Coordinates of C-alpha atoms in Angstrom, one line a residue:
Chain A
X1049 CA 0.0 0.0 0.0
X1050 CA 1.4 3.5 -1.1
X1051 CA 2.0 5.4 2.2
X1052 CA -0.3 8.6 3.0
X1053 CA 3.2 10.6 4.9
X1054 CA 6.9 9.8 3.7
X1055 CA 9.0 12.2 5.5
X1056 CA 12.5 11.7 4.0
X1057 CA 15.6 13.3 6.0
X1058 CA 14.3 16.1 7.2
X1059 CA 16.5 18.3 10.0
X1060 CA 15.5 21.6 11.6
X1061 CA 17.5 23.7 13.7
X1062 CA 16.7 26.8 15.8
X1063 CA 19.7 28.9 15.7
X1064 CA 22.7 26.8 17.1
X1065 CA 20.4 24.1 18.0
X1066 CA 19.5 20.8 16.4
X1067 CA 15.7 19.9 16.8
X1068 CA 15.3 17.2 14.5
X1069 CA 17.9 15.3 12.8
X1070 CA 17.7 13.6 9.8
X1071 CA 14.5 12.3 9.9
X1072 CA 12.6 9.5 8.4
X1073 CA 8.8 8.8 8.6
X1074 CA 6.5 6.6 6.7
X1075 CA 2.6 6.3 8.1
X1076 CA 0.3 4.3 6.0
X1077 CA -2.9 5.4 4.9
X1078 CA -5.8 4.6 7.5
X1079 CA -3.5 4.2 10.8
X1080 CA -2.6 5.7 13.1
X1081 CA 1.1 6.3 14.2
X1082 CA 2.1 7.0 18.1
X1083 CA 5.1 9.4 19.0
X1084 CA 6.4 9.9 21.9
X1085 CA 9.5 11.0 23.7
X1086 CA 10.6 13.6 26.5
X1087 CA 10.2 17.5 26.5
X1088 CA 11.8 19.7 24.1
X1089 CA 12.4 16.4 21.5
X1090 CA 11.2 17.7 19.1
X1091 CA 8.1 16.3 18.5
X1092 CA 6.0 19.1 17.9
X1093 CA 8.0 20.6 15.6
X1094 CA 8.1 17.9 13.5
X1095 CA 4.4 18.1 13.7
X1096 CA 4.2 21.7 12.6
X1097 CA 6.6 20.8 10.1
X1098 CA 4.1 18.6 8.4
X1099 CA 1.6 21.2 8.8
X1100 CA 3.7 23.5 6.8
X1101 CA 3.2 25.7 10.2
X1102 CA 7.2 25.7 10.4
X1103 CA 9.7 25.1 7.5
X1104 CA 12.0 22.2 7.1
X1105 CA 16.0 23.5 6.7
X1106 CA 15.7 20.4 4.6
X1107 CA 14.7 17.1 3.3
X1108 CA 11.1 16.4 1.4
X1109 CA 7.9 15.6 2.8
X1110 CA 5.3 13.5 0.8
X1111 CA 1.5 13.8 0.9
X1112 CA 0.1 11.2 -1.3
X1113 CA 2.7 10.9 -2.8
X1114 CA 2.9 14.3 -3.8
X1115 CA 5.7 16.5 -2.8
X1116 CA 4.7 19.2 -0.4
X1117 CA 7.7 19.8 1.2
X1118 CA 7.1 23.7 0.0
X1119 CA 3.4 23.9 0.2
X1120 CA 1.3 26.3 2.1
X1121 CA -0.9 24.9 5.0
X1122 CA -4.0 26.3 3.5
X1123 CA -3.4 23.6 0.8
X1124 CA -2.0 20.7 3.1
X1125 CA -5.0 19.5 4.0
X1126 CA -3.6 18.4 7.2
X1127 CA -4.9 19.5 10.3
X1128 CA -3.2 20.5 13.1
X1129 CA -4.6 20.0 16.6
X1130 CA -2.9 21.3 20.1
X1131 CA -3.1 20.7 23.8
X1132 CA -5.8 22.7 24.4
X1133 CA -9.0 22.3 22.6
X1134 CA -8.9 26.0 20.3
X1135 CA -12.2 26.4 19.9
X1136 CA -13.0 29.3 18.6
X1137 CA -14.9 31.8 21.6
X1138 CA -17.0 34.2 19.2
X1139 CA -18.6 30.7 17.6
X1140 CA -21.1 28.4 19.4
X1141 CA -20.7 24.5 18.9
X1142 CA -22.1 24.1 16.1
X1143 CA -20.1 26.8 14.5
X1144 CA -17.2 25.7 15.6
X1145 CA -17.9 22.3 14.1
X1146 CA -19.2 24.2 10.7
X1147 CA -16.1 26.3 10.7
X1148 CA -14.1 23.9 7.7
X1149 CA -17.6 23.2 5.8
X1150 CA -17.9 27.1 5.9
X1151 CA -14.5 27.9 4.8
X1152 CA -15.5 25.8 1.7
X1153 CA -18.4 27.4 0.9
X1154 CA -20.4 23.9 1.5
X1155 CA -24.2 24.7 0.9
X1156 CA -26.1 25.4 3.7
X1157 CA -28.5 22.2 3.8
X1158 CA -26.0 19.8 3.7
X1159 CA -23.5 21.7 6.1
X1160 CA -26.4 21.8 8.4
X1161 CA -27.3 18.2 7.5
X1162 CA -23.2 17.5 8.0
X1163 CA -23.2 19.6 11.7
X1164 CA -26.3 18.0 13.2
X1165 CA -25.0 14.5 12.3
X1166 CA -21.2 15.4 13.5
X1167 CA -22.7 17.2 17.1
X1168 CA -25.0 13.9 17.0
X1169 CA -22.3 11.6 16.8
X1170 CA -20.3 13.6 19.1
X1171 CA -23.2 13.2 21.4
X1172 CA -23.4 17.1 21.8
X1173 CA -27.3 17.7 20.9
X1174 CA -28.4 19.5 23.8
X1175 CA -24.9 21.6 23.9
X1176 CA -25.0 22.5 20.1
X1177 CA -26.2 26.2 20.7
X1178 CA -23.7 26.8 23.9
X1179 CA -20.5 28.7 23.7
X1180 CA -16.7 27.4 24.4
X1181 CA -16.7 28.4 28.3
X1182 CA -19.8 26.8 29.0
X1183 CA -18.6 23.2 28.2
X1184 CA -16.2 20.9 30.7
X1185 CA -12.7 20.3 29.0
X1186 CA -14.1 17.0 27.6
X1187 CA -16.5 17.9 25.8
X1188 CA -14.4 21.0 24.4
X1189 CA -12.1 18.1 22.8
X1190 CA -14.8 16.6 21.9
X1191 CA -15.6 19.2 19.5
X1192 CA -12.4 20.0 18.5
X1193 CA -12.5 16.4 17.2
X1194 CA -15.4 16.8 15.6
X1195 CA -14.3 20.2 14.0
X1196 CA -11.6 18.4 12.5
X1197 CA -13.2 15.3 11.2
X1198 CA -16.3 16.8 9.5
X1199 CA -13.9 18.4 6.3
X1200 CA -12.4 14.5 6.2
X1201 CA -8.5 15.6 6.3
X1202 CA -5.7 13.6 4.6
X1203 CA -4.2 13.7 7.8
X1204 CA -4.8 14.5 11.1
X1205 CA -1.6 16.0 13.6
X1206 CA -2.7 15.7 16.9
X1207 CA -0.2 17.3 19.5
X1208 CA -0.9 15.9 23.4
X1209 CA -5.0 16.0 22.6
X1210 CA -5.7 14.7 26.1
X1211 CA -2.8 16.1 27.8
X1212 CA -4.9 18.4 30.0
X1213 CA -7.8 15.9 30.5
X1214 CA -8.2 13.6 33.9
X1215 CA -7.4 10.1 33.2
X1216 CA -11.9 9.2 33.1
X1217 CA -12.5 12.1 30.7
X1218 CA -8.8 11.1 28.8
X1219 CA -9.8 7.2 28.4
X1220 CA -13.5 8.1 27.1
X1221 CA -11.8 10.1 24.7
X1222 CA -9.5 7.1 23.5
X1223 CA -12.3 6.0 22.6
X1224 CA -14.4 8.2 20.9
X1225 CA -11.1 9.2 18.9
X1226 CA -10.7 5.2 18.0
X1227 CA -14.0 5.0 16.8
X1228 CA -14.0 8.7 14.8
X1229 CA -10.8 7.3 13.2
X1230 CA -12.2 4.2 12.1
X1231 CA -15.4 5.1 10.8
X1232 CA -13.9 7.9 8.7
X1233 CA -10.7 6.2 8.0
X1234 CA -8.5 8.8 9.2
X1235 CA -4.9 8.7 9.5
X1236 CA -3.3 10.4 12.0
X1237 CA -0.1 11.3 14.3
X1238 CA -0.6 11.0 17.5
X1239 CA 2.1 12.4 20.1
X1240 CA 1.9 11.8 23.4
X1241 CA 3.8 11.5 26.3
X1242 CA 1.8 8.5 28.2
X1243 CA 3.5 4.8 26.8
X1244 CA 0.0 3.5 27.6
X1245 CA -1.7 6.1 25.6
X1246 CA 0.5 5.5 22.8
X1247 CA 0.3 1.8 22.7
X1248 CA -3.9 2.1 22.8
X1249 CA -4.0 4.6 20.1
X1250 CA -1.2 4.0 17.8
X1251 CA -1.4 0.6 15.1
X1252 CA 2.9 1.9 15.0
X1253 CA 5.0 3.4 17.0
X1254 CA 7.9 6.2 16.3
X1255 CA 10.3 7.4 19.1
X1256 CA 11.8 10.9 19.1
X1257 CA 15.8 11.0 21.2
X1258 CA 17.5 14.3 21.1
X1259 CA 15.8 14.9 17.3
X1260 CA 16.3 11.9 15.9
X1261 CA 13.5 9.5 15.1
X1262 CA 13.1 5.4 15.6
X1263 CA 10.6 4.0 14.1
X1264 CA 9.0 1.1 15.4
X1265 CA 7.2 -1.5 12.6
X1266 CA 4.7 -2.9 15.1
X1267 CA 3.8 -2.7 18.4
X1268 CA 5.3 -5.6 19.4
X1269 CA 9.3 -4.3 18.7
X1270 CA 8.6 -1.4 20.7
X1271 CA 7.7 -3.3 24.0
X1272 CA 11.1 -4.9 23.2
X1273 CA 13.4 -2.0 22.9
X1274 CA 15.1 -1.8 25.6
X1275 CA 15.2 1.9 25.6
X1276 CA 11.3 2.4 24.6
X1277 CA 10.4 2.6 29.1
X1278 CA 8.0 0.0 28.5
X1279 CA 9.4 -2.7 30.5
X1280 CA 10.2 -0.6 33.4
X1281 CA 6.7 0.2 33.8
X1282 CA 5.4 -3.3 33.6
X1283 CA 8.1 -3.9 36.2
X1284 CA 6.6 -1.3 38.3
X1285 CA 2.9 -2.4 37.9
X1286 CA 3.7 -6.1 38.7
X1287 CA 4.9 -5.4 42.2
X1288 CA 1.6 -4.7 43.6
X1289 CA 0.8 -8.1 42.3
Chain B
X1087 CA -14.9 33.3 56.7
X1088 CA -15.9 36.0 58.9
X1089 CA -12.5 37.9 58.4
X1090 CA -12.9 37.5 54.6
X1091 CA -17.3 38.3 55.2
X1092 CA -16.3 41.7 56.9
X1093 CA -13.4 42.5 54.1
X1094 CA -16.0 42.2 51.3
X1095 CA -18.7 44.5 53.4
X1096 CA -16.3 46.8 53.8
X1097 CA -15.0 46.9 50.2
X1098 CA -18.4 47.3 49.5
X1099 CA -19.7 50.4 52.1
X1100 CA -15.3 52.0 50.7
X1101 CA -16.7 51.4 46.6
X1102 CA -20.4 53.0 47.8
X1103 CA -18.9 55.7 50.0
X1104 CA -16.1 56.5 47.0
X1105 CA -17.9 55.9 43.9
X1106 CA -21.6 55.5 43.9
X1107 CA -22.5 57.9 46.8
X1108 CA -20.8 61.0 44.8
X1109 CA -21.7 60.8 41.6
X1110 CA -25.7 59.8 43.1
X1111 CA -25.6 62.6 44.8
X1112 CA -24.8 64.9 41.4
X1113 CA -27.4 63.4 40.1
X1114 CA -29.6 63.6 42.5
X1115 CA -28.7 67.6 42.7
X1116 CA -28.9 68.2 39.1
X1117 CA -32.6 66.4 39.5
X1118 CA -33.9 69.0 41.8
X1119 CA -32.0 71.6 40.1
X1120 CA -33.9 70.8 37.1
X1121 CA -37.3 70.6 38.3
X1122 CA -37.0 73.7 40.3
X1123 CA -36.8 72.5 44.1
X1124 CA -33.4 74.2 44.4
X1125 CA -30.8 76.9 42.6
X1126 CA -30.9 80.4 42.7
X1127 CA -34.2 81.7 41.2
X1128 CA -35.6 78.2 42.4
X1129 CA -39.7 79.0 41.9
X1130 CA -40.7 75.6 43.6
X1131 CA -41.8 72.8 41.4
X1132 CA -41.9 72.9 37.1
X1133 CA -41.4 71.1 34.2
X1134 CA -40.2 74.1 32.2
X1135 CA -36.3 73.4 31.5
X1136 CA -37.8 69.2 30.6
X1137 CA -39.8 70.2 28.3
X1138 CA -37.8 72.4 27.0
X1139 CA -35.0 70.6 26.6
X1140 CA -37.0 67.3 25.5
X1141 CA -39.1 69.4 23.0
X1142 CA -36.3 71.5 21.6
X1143 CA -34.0 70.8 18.9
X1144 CA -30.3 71.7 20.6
X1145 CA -30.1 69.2 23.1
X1146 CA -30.8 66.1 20.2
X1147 CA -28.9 67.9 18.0
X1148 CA -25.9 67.9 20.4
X1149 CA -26.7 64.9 21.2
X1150 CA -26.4 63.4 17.4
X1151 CA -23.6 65.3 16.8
X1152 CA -21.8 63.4 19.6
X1153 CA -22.9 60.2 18.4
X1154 CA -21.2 61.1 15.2
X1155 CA -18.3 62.0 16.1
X1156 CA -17.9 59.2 18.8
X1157 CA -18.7 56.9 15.8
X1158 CA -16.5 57.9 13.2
X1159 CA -13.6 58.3 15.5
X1160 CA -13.9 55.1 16.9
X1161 CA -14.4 53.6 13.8
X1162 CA -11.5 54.9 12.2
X1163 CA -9.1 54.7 15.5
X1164 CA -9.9 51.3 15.7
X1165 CA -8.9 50.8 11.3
X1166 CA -5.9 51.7 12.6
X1167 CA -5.4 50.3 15.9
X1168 CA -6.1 47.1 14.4
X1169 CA -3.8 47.6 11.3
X1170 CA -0.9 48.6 13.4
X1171 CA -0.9 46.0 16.0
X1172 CA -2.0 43.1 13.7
X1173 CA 1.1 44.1 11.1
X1174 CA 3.4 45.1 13.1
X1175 CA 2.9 42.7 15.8
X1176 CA 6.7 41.5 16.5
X1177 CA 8.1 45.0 16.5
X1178 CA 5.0 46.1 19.2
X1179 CA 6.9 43.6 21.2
X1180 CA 10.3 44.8 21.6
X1181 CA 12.9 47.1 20.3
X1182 CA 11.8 51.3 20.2
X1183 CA 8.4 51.1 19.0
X1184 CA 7.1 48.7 22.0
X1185 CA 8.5 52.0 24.8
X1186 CA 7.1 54.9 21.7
X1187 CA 3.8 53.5 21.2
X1188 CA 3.2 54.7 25.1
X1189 CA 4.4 58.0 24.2
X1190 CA 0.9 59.6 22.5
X1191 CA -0.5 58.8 25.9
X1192 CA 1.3 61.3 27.7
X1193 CA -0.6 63.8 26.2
X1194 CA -3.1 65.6 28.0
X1195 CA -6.3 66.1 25.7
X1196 CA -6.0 70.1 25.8
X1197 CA -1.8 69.8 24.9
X1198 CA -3.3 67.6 21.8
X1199 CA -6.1 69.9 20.9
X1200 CA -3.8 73.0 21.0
X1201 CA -1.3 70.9 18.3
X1202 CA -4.2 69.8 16.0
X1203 CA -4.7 73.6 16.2
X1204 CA -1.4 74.7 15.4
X1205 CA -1.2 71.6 12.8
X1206 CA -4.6 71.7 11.0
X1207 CA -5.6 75.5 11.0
X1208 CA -6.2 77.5 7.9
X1209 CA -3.1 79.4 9.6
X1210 CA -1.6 76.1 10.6
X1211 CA 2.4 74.4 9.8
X1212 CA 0.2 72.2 7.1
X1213 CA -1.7 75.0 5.2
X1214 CA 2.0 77.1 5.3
X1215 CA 3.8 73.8 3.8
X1216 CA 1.0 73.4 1.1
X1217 CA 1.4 77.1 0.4
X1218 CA 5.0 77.1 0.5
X1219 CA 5.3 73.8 -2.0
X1220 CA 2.8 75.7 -4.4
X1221 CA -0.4 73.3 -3.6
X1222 CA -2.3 76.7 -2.5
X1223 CA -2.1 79.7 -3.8
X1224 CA -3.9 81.2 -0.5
X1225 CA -3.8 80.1 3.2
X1226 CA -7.7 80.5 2.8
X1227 CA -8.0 78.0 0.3
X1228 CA -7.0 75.7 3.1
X1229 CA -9.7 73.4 3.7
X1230 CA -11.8 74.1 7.2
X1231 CA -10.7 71.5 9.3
X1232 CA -11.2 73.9 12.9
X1233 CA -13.9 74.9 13.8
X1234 CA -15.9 73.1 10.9
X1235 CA -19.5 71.9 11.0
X1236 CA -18.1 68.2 10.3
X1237 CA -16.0 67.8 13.2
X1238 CA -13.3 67.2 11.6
X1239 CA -10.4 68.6 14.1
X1240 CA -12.3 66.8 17.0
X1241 CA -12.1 63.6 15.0
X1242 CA -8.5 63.9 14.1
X1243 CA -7.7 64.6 17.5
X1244 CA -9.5 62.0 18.9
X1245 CA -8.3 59.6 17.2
X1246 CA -4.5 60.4 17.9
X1247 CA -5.9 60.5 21.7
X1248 CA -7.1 57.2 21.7
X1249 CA -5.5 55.4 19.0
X1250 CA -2.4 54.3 21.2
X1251 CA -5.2 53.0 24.3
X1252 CA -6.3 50.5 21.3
X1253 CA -3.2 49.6 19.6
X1254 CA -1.6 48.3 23.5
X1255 CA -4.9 47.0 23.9
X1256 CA -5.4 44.6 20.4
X1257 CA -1.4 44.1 20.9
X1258 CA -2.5 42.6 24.5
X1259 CA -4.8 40.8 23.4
X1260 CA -3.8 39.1 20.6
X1261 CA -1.3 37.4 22.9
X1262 CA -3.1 37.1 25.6
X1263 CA -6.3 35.3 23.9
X1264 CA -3.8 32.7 21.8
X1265 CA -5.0 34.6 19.1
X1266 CA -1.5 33.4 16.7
X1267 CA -2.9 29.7 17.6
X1268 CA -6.4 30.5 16.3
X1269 CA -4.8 31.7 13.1
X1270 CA -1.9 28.4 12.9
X1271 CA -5.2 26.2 13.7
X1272 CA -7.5 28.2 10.9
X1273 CA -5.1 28.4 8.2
X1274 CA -4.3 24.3 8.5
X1275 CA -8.4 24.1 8.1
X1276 CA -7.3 25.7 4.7
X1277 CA -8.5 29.3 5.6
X1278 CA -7.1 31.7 3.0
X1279 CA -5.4 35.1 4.9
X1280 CA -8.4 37.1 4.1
X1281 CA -10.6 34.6 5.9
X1282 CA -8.2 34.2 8.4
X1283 CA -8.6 37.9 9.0
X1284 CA -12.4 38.1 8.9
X1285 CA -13.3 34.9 10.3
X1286 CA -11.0 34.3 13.5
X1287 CA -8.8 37.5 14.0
X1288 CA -10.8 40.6 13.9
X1289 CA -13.9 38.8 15.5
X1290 CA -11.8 36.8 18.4
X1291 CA -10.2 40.9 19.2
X1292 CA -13.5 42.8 18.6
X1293 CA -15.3 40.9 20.7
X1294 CA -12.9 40.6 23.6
X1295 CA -12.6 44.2 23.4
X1296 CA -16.3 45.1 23.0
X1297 CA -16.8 46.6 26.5
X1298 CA -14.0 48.9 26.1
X1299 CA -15.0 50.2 22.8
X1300 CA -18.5 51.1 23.9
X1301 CA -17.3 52.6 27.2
X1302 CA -14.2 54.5 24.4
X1303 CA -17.5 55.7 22.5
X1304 CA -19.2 57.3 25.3
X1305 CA -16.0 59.1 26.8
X1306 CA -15.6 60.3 23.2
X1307 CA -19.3 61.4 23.4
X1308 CA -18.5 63.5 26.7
X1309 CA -15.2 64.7 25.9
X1310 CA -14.9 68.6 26.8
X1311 CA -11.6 69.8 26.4
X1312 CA -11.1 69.0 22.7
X1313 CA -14.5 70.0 21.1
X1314 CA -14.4 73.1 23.1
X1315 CA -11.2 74.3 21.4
X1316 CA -11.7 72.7 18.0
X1317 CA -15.7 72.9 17.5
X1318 CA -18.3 75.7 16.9
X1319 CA -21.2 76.9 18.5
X1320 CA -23.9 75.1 16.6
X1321 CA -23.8 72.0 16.4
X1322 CA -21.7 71.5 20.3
X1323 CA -20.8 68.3 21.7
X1324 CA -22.9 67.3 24.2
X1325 CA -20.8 68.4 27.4
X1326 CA -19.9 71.8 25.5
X1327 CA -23.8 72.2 25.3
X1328 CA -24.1 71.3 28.8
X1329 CA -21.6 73.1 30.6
X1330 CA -22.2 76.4 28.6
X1331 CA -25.9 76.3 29.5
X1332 CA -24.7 76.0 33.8
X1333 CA -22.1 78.5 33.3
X1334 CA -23.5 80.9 31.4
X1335 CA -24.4 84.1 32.4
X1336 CA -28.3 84.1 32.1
X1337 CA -29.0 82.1 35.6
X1338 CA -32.5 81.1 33.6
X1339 CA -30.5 78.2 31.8
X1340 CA -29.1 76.5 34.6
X1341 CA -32.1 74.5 35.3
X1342 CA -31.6 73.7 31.5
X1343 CA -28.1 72.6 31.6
X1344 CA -28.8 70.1 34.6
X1345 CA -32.1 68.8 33.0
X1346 CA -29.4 68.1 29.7
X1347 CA -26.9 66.7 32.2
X1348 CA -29.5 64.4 33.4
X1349 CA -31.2 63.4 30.7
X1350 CA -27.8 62.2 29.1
X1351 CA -26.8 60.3 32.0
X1352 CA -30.2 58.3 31.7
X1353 CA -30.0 57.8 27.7
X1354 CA -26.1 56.3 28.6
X1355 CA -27.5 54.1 31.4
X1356 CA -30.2 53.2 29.4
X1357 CA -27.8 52.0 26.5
X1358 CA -25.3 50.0 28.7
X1359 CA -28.5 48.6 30.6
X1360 CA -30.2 47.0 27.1
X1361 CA -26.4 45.6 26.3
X1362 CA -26.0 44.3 29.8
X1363 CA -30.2 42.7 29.3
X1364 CA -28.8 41.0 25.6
X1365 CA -25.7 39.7 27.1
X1366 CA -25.9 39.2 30.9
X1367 CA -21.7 38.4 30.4
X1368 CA -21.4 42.1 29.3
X1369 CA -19.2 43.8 32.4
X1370 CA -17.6 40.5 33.5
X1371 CA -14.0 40.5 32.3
X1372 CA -13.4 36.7 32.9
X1373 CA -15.1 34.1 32.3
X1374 CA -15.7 30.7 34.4
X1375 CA -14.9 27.6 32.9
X1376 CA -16.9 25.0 34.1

């Protein structure tokens, strides 16, 4: 299957320092792939750099096989999500959710018919009308999700989604995004800094040291690296056993 | 809890005491004034100055003219408020023009009614340097921009008043509100810079900043110093109108200029109290999260 991302050796420094070096990255299309690794590895800028939100000093990226290494991120038609949900505070939920199928000039019946369906799924109906600060941090995500999903993006960049989320609200949201993903077959990045996290979301696994990237084929080689932190943990867990 | 109960009374009876309890009692004076219960040539009880004022033509057409000026200089101070510290974002940050953009505040409103004067008159430094290049062949033929029935001096120097209050305030904001986020997140959704501009920036600032601008329009629409040195005797600005009525010489038009006074005050109240009924969130400057 032709890969949906093939990042070939790409570096990026800031000023004397070396964020990512050399990097290579394939994700196929319809999977999702895990990265993880400590503070300040560079993970989200190798993100943004497949946003086109920060430029490459070089290497080529691939979308589809098409070069976009140059290409504007109005055009990527990747999307980007942070930490924190972003949604925008002058827009109710809805839209929030129709901001993409606006940007496109979808017409209005079918955006509307699109929205209802989205908050629906998203199980939002009775929120649909409310405003960004009158919704818990879950359900904020939620939408952000859903905000994402309804314009059906190549790819989906997702930088620490759950990071601010307590562990209830964080697995229910494992969930949901599991499900979104399959039924609309996204593909996505997925960085995070919880191994569990990353092993439940992510069909592969990539690993971000000092800015350079390993990536694991299956899940399976990343429980046995001994570097990965995965052992360690078990370790831990099994001694309440 | 009883310590922090008998702080917040007393922050209450010190706000009362400071704020409220003066400026009710103005208007509670101007009231009788008005109606003739007090004042000089007090008579006792009448209507005379209300109707008056609310059947006459000056006080609305003061009132309009205010309006209009309050409108078009916010409108244009915020153009460029909005220009400036959207483009020039980075530099607002550091370097000179982060310490000079303060600098326009220093300026009392008189000091910056006097330049616009000196500046903008048919006598001023730009009428001599258009006569001087040859662009005039009169200083007369200098366009009225003092003392004109438009308002034009008021505007112009309202809007280098307030211009730098905005400009610190979008700059603020924009980092303050994540609002470079917004626009990373918006343009991977594939929004073009125009859209990016209409659809997430300028809403995301104008309506954080909505409370300000409609409290900037009413001190522009009671601002003294500058219309009284720049504007003309018909139409006056609204405080102009007022404060010539109580100071005047004929002690008949007191009652006048304190039924105006009051009148304004409840048209201004009235306003902020139909924005505060549409959006109950209207004075709160955070927001909970729940």
């Amino acid at each position: 299957m032709k890969p949906i991302l093939n990042i070939q050796d790409v570096s990026k420094s800031f000023g004397k320092e070396q964020i990512l070096s050399h990097i290579d990255l394939t994700l196929e299309q319809n999977t999702v792939l895990s990265l993880v690794g400590s503070s300040g590895s560079g993970k989200t800028t190798l993100l943004k750099i497949i946003a086109g939100l920060e430029t490459q000093d070089s290497g080529t990226i691939y979308l589809h096989g098409e070069e976009v290494s140059n290409m504007k991120p109005q055009h990527r038609n990747s999307i980007y999500l942070y930490q924190e949900a972003l949604l925008f505070p002058h827009l109710n939920v809805f839209e929030n959710i129709a901001f993409g199928l606006r940007l496109r000039k979808t017409p209005e019946a079918l955006l509307k018919q699109k929205v209802t369906e989205m908050v629906s799924f998203l199980g939002m109906e009775t929120h649909a009308t409310k405003m960004s600060h009158q919704l818990s941090g879950g359900q904020r995500q939620r939408v952000s999700f859903g905000r994402a999903m309804i314009i059906e993006p190549s790819l989906l960049l997702l930088d620490e989604p759950f990071g601010a989320l307590d562990s209830v609200t964080r697995e229910k949201m494992q969930v949901l995004f599991k499900d979104l993903a399959k039924q609309m077959q996204i593909s996505a990045v997925f960085v995070t800094h919880d191994l569990k996290e990353a092993i439940v979301m992510g069909d592969s696994i990539g690993k971000i040291t000092k800015g350079e990237l390993t990536q694991f084929s299956d899940l399976k080689s990343f429980y046995n690296d001994k570097d990965s932190g995965i052992k360690k943990e078990v370790e831990f867990w099994k001694q309440f056993n | 809890m009883r310590q922090k109960r008998r702080y917040r009374n007393f922050s209450n009876l010190l706000f009362i005491a400071i704020v409220t309890l003066p400026v009710a009692s103005g208007l509670v004076y101007a009231l009788l004034y008005s109606l003739g219960f007090i004042g000089l040539l007090n008579k006792g009880f009448t209507t005379d100055a209300w109707e008056t004022i609310l059947l006459g033509k000056p006080f609305w057409s003061s009132l309009g003219f205010s309006f209009y000026i309050a409108m078009v200089t916010i409108i244009i101070s915020l153009t460029v408020s909005l220009s400036i510290a959207i483009s020039w974002r980075k530099n607002l940050n550091k370097g000179a023009l982060s310490s000079l953009i303060y600098l326009p505040l220093c300026f009392p409103g008189t000091v910056m009614a006097f330049f616009s004067y000196q500046t903008l008159s048919k006598s001023g430094l730009l009428s001599r340097i258009g006569f001087q290049l040859g662009w005039i062949d009169d200083l007369r033929m200098f366009p009225s921009w003092i003392n004109d029935a438009y308002g034009i001096g008021i505007i112009i120097t309202s809007v280098l008043l307030i211009t730098p209050f905005f400009i610190i305030l979008f700059s603020n904001l924009y980092t303050s509100e994540k609002v470079e986020e917004y626009v990373q997140l918006a343009k991977t959704f594939g929004a073009s810079k125009r859209q990016v501009l209409l659809k997430v920036t300028l809403p995301i600032l104008l309506k954080k900043a909505s409370v300000t601008i409609y409290l900037f329009i009413i001190f522009v629409m009671g601002s003294y110093e500058v219309p009284l040195l720049l504007g003309r005797q018909d139409p006056q600005m609204i405080s102009v109108a007022i404060l010539q009525k109580i100071q005047k010489y004929n002690l008949y038009d007191i009652p006048k200029g304190y039924a105006m006074s009051v009148l304004y005050v409840v048209l201004v109240i009235g306003v902020l109290f139909i924005l505060y009924r549409k959006n109950k969130t209207f004075f709160k400057t955070e927001m909970k999260h729940s």
